[in-house]
Coordinates of C-alpha atoms and ligand atoms in Angstrom, one line a residue:
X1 CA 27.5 -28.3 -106.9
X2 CA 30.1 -25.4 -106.2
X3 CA 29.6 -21.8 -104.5
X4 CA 32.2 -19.5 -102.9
X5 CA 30.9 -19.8 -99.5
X6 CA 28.4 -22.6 -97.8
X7 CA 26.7 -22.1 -95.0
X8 CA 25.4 -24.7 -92.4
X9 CA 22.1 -23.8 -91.0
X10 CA 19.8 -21.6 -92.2
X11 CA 19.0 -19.8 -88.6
X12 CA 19.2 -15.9 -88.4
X13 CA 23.2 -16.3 -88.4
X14 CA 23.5 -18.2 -91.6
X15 CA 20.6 -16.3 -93.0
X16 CA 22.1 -12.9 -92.5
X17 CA 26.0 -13.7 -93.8
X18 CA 24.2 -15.1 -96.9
X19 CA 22.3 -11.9 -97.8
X20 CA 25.4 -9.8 -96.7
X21 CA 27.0 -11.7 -99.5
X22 CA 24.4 -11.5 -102.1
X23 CA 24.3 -7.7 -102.1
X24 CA 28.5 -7.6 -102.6
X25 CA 28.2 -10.4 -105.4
X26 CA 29.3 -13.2 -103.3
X27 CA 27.4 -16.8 -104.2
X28 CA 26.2 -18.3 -101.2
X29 CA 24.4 -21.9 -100.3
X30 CA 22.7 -22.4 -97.4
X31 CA 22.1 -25.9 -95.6
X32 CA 19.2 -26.4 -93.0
X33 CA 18.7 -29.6 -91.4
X34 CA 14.9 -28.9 -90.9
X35 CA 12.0 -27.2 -92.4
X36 CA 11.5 -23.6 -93.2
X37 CA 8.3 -24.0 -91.7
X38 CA 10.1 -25.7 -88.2
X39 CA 12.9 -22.6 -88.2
X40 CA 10.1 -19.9 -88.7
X41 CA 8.2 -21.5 -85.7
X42 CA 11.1 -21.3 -82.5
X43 CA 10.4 -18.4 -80.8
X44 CA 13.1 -16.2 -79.2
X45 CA 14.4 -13.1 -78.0
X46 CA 13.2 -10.1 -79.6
X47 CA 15.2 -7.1 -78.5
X48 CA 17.9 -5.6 -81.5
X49 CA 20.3 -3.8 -81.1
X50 CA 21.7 -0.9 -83.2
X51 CA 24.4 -3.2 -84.5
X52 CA 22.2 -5.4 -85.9
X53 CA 19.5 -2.9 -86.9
X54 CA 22.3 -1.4 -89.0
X55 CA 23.2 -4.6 -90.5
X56 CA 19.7 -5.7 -91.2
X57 CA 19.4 -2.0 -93.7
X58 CA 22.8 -3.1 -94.9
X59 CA 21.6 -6.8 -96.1
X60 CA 18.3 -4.9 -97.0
X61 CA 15.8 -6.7 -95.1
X62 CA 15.3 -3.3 -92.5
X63 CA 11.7 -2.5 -93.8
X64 CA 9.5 -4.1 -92.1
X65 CA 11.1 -3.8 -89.0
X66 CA 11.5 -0.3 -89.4
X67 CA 7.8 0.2 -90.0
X68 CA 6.4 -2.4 -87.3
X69 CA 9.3 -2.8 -84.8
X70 CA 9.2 -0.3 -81.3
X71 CA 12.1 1.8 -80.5
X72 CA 12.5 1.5 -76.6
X73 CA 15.0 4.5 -74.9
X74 CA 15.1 2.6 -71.5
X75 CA 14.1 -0.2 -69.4
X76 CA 12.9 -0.8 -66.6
X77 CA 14.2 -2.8 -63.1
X78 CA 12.6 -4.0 -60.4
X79 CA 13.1 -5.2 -56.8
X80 CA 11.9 -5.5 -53.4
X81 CA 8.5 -3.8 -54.4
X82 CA 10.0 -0.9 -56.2
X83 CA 11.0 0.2 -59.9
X84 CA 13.9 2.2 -61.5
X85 CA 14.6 3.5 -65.0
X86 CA 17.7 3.2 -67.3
X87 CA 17.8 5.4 -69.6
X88 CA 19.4 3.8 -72.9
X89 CA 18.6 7.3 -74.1
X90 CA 20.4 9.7 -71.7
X91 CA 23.6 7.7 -71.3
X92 CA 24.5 6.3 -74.9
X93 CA 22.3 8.7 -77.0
X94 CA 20.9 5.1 -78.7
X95 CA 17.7 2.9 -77.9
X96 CA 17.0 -0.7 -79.0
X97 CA 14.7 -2.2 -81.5
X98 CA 12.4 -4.6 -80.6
X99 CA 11.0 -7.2 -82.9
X100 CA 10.5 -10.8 -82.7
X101 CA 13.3 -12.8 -84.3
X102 CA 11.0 -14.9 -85.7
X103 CA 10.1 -12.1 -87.3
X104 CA 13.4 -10.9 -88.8
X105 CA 13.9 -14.8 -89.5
X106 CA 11.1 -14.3 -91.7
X107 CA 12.2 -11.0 -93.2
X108 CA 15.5 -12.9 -94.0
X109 CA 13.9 -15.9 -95.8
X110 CA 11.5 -13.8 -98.0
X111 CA 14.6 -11.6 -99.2
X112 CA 16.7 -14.9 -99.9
X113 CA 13.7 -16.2 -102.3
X114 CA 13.6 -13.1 -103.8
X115 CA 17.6 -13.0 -104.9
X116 CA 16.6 -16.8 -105.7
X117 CA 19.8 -18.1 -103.1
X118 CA 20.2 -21.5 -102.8
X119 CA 19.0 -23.2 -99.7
X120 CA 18.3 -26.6 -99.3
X121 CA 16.1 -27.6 -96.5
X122 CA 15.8 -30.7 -94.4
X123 CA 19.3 -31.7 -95.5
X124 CA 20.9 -35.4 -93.5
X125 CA 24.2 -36.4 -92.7
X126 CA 26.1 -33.2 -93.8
X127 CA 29.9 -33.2 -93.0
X128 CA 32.4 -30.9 -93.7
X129 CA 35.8 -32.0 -95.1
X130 CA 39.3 -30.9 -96.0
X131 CA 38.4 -27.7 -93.6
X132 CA 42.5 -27.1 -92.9
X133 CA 42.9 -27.3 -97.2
X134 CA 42.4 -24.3 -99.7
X135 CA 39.6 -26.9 -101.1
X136 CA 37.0 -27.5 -98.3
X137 CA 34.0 -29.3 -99.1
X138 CA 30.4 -30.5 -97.6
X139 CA 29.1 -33.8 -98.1
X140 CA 25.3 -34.8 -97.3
X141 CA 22.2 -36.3 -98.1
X142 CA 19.3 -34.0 -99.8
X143 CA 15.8 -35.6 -101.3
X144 CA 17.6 -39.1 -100.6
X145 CA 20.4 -38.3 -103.4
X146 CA 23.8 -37.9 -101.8
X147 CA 25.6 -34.6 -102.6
X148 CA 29.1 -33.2 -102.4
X149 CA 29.3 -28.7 -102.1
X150 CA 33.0 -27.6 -103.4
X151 CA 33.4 -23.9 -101.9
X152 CA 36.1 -21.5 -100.9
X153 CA 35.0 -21.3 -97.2
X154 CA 32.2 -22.6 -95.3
X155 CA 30.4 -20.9 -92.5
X156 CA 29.5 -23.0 -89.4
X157 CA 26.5 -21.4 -88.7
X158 CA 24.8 -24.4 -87.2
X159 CA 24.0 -23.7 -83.7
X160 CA 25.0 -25.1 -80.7
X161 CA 24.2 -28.6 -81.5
X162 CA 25.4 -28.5 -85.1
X163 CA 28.0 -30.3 -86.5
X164 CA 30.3 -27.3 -87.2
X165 CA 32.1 -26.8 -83.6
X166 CA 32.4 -31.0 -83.1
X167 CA 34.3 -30.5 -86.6
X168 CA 37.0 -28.9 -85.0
X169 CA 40.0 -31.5 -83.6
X170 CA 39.2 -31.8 -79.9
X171 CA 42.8 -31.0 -79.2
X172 CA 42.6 -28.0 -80.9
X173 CA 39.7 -26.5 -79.3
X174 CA 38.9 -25.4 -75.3
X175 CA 35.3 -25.0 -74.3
X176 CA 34.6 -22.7 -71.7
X177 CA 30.8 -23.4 -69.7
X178 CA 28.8 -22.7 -66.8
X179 CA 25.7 -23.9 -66.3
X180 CA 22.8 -22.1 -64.0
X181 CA 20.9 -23.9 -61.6
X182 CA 17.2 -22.8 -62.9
X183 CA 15.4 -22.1 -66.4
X184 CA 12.6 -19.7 -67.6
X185 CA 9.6 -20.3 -67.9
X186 CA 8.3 -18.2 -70.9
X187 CA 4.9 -17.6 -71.9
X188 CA 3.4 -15.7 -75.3
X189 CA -0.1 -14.1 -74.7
X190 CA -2.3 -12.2 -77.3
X191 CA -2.1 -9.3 -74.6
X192 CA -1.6 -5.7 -74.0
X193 CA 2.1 -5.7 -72.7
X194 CA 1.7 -4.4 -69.2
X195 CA 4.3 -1.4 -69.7
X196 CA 5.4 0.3 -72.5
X197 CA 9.1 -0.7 -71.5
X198 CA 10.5 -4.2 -70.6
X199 CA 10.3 -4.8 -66.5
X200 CA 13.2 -6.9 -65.2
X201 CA 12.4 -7.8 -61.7
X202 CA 13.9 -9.8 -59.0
X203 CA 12.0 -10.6 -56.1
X204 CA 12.5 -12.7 -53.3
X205 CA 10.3 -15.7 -55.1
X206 CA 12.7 -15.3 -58.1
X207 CA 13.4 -13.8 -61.3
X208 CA 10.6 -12.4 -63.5
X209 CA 10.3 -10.3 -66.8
X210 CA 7.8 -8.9 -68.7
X211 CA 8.4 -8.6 -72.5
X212 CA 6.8 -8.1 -75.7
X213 CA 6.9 -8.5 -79.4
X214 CA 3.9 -5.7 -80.5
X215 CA 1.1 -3.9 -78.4
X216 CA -1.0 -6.8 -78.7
X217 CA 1.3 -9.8 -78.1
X218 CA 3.5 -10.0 -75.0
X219 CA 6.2 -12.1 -73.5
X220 CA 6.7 -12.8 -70.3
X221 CA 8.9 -15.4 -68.2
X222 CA 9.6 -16.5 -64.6
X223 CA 12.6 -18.2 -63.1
X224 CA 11.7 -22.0 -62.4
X225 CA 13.4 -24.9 -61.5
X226 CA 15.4 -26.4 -64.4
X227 CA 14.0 -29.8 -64.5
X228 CA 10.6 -28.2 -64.1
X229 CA 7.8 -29.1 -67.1
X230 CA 5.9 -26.5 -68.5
X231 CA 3.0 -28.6 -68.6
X232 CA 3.4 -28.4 -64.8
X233 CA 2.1 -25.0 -65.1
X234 CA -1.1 -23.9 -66.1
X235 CA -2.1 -20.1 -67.1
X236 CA -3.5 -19.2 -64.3
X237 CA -0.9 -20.6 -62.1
X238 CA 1.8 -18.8 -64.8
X239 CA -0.2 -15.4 -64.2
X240 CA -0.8 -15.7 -60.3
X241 CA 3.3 -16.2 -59.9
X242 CA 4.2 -13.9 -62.4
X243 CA 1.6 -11.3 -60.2
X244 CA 3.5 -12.1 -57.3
X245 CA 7.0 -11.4 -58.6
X246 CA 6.8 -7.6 -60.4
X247 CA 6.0 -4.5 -58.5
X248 CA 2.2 -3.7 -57.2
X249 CA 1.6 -1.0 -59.7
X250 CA 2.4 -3.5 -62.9
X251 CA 0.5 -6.4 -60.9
X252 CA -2.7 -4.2 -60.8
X253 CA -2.5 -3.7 -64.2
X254 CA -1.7 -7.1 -65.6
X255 CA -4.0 -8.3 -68.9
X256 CA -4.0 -12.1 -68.8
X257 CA -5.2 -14.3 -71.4
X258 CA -4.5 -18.2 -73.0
X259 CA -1.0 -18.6 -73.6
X260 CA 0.0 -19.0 -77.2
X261 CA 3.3 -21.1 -76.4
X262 CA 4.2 -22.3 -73.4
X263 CA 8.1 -23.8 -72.5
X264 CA 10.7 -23.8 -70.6
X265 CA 14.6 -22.9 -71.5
X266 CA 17.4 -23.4 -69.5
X267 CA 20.2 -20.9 -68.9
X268 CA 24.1 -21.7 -69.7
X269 CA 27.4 -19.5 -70.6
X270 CA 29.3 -21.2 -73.3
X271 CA 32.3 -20.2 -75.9
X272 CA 34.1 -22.3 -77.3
X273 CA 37.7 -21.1 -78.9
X274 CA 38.9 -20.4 -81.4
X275 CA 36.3 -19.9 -83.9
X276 CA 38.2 -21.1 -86.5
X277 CA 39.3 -23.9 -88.2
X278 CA 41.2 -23.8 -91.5
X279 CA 38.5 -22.1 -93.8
X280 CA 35.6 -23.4 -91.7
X281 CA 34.6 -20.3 -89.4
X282 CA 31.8 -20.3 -86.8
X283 CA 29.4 -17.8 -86.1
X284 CA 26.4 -17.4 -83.6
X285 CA 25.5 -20.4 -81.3
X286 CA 27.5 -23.0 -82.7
X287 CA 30.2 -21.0 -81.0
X288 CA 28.8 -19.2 -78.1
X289 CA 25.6 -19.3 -75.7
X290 CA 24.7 -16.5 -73.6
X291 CA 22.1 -17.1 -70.8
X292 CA 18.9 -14.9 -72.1
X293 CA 18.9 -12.1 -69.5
X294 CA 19.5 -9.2 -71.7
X295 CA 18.8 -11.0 -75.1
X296 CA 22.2 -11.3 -76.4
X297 CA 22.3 -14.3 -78.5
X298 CA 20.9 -13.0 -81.6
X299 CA 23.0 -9.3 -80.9
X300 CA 26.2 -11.8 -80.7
X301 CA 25.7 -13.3 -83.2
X302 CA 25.3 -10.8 -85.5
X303 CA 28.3 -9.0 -84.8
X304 CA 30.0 -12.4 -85.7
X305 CA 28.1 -12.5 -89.1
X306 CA 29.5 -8.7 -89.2
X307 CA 33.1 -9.7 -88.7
X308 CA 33.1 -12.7 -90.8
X309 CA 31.5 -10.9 -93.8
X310 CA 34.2 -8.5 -93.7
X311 CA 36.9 -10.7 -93.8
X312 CA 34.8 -12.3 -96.9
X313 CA 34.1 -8.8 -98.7
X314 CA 38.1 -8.5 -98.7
X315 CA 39.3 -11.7 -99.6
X316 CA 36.6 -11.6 -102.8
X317 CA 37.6 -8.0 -103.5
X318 CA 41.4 -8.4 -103.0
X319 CA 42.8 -11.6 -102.0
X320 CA 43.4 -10.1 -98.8
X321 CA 43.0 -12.8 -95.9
X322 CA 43.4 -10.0 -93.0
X323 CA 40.1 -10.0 -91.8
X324 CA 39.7 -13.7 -92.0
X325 CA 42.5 -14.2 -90.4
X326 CA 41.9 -11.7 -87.5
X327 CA 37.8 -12.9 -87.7
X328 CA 38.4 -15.3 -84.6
X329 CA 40.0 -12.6 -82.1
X330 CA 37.7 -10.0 -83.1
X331 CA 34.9 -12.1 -82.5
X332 CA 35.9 -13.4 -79.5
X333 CA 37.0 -10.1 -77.8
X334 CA 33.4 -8.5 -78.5
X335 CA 31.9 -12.1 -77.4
X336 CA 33.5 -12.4 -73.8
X337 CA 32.3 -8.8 -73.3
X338 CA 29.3 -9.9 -73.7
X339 CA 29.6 -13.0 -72.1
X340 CA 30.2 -10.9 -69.0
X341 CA 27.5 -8.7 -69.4
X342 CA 24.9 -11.9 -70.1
X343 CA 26.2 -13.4 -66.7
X344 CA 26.5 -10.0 -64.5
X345 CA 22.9 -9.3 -65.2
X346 CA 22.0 -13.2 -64.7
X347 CA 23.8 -13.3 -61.3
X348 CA 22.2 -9.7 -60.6
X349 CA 18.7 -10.9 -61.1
X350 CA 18.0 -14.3 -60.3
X351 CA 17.4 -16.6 -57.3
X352 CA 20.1 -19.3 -56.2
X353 CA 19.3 -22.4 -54.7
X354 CA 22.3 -22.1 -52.7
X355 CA 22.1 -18.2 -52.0
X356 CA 23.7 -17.4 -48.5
X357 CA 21.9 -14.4 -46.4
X358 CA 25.0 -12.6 -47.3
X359 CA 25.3 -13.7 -51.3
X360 CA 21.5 -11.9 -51.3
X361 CA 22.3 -8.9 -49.4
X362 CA 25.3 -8.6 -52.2
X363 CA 22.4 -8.4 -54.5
X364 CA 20.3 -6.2 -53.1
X365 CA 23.5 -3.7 -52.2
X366 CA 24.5 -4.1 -56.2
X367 CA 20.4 -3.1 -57.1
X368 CA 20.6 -0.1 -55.0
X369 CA 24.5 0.9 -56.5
X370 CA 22.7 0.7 -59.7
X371 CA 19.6 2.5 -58.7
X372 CA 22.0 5.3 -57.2
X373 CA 24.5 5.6 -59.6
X374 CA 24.6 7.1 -62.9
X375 CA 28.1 5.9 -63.6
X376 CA 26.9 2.2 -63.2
X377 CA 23.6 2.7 -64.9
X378 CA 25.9 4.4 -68.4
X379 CA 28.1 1.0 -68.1
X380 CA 24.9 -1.3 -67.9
X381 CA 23.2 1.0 -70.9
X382 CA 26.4 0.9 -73.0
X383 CA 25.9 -3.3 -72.8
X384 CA 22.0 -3.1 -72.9
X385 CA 22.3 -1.3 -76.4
X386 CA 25.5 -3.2 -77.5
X387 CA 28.6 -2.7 -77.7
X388 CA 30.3 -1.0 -80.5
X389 CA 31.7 -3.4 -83.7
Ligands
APR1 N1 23.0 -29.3 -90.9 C1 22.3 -28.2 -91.3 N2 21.7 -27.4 -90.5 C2 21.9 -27.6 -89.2 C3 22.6 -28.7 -88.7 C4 23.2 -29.5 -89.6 N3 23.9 -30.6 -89.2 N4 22.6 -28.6 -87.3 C5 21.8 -27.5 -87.0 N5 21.4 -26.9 -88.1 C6 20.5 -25.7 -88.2 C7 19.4 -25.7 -87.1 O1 18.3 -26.5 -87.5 C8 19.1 -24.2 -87.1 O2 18.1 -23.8 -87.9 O3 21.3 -24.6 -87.9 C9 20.4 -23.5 -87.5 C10 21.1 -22.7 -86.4 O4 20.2 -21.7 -86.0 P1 20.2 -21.1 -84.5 O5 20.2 -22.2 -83.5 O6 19.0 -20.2 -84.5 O7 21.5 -20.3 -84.4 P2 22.0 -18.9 -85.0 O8 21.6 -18.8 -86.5 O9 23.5 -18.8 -84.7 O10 21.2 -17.8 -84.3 C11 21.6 -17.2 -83.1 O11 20.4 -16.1 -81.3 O12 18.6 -15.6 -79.9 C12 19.7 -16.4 -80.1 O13 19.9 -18.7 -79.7 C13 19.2 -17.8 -80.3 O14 18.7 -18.8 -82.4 C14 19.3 -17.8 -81.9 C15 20.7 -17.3 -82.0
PHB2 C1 12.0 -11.6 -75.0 O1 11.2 -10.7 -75.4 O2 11.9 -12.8 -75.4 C2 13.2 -11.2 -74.2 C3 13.5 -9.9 -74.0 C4 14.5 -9.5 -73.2 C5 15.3 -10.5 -72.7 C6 15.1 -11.8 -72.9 C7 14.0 -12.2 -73.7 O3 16.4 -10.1 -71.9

């Protein structure tokens, strides 16, 4: 089989670069490892920003997020009892969207079946080959036959525990990680959300948020420990610590219910550079992890997908290999932002095992600068919403 550019893993990242493609002409094949049906059931962040709201239009797949996704101006932040606003609004003139990406995973599926893209699902043993040569290839198993992809390029789209990254010489790439000493504990709930606005708190018990995908479905998570099992937790344990860590007024006004989907994720920085090897470039989490406190993972990743596409749109339409080649540094630069931002507002938030009297008092002094300052609340909006392309 040949196609101009294959992609490994059929995740939002992979899904989004191949409809990108398909609406400037460019012949994509997308490889998953698993099922549709196992992709379309991981739940994640949902919380888009304009970047990616813009590129969703673009790959034309913005409908039905348009018409059922929420526009939030601000969010909201809590500690020691009390709440603040910041206004996403009033200091960037832009909100965010938010919608599941389960959602948009779906919306991203449906329009690939429509433009009848090649994807090949529950593929084994893929392996990319000859990256550093003008001729790179895949090899893998599909429906027990083996099978060889000839391409021009090949998008390492993969995730963090694809294959994509690992094919990179170890000599030839640095990983950079840090690991955080808890997890969340995230719950879904057929549920009013308890305000019309997210609620980040942190409170002396630990970190808590309270999310949600539509007025009837909500999201919410506590700090735990790491190692902690979610069947540890039952709901009304989940909803009596949850009580305990947001302000009174939300507490009061909490709806519980069963949860939906119950587990545990645990927190971690990673980048690995470059994100390039040869003709194989990676985008999304086979390059980078950002802990979840601000939802950037899906955000970073599509600004990769946006990157990468545009060095693809000009090489296709002029044989120029600017963009690709520059696709690595551009990425990177918006990534570590981001990567700064993820872990600022994880450090800001959360509980440390090891947190001295002084370390918390350093929290609680940066919570109050924030509260007080319109100057620090524009620089943490100008993240929230995402950072320009
Ligand atoms: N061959 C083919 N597919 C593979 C392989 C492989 N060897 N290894 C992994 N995959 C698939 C996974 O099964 C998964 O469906 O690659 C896909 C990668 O998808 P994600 O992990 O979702 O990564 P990405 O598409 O970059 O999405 C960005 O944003 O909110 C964050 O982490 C969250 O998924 C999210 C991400
Ligand atoms: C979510 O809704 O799952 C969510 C929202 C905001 C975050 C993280 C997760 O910062």
């Amino acid at each position: 089989m040949r196609t101009q550019v294959a992609i490994v893993g059929g995740g939002p990242s992979g899904l989004l670069l191949g409809q990108l493609l398909h609406k400037q002409g460019i012949d994509s094949v997308v490889i998953e490892r698993r099922s549709q049906a196992h992709v379309l059931g991981r739940i994640r962040a949902g919380v888009l920003e304009q970047g990616l709201v813009g590129l969703l239009h673009q790959a034309g797949v913005g409908n039905r997020m348009e018409n059922e996704g929420f526009l939030h101006d601000g969010t909201m932040i809590a500690h020691e009892g009390q709440m603040f606003r910041i206004d996403f609004a009033e200091h960037t003139g832009k909100s965010v969207m938010v919608y599941g990406q389960t959602e948009l995973t779906r919306d991203l599926y449906a329009a690939r079946d429509a433009s009848e893209g090649k994807t090949l699902f529950e593929v084994e043993d893929a392996a990319i080959r000859d990256a550093e040569t003008e001729k790179p290839y895949l090899t893998l198993t599909h429906q027990g036959k083996a099978m060889r992809i000839d391409c021009d390029f090949i998008a390492g789209c993969d995730g963090y525990h694809g294959i994509s990254r690992k094919s990179i010489p170890a000599d030839k790439r640095h990983e950079y990680e840090k690991v955080y000493p808890f997890g969340w504990l995230g719950i879904l709930s057929a549920t009013p959300p308890v305000n019309d606005e997210l609620i980040y708190a942190n409170s002396e018990r630990g970190f808590a948020l309270c999310s949600m995908r539509n007025d009837q479905l909500s999201r919410y998570y506590i700090q735990c420990d790491a190692l902690d099992d979610p069947d540890n937790w039952n709901d009304d344990d989940f909803w009596d610590e949850l009580r305990r860590r947001i302000p009174e007024e939300a507490a009061d006004t909490l709806v519980t219910g069963p949860s939906i989907e119950k587990s545990i994720a645990p927190l971690r920085s990673f980048v690995t550079e470059p994100m390039r090897w040869g003709r194989m470039f990676l985008c999304g989490d086979a390059a980078h992890i950002v802990p979840p406190t601000g939802a950037k993972g899906l955000n970073t990743a599509a600004s990769d997908v946006h990157y990468l596409f545009e060095g693809l749109r000009d090489f296709y339409a002029s044989g120029d290999m600017q963009g690709l080649d520059q696709y690595s540094g551009r990425a990177l630069d918006r990534v570590w932002k981001t990567e700064r931002f993820s872990w600022w507002f994880s450090n800001l938030m959360h509980r440390y095992p090891d947190q001295s009297a002084f370390d918390q008092k350093m929290q609680l002094a940066e919570l109050a600068f924030l509260r007080d300052s319109p100057e620090a609340q524009a620089a943490m909006a100008r993240s929230y919403v995402g950072l320009p392309y």
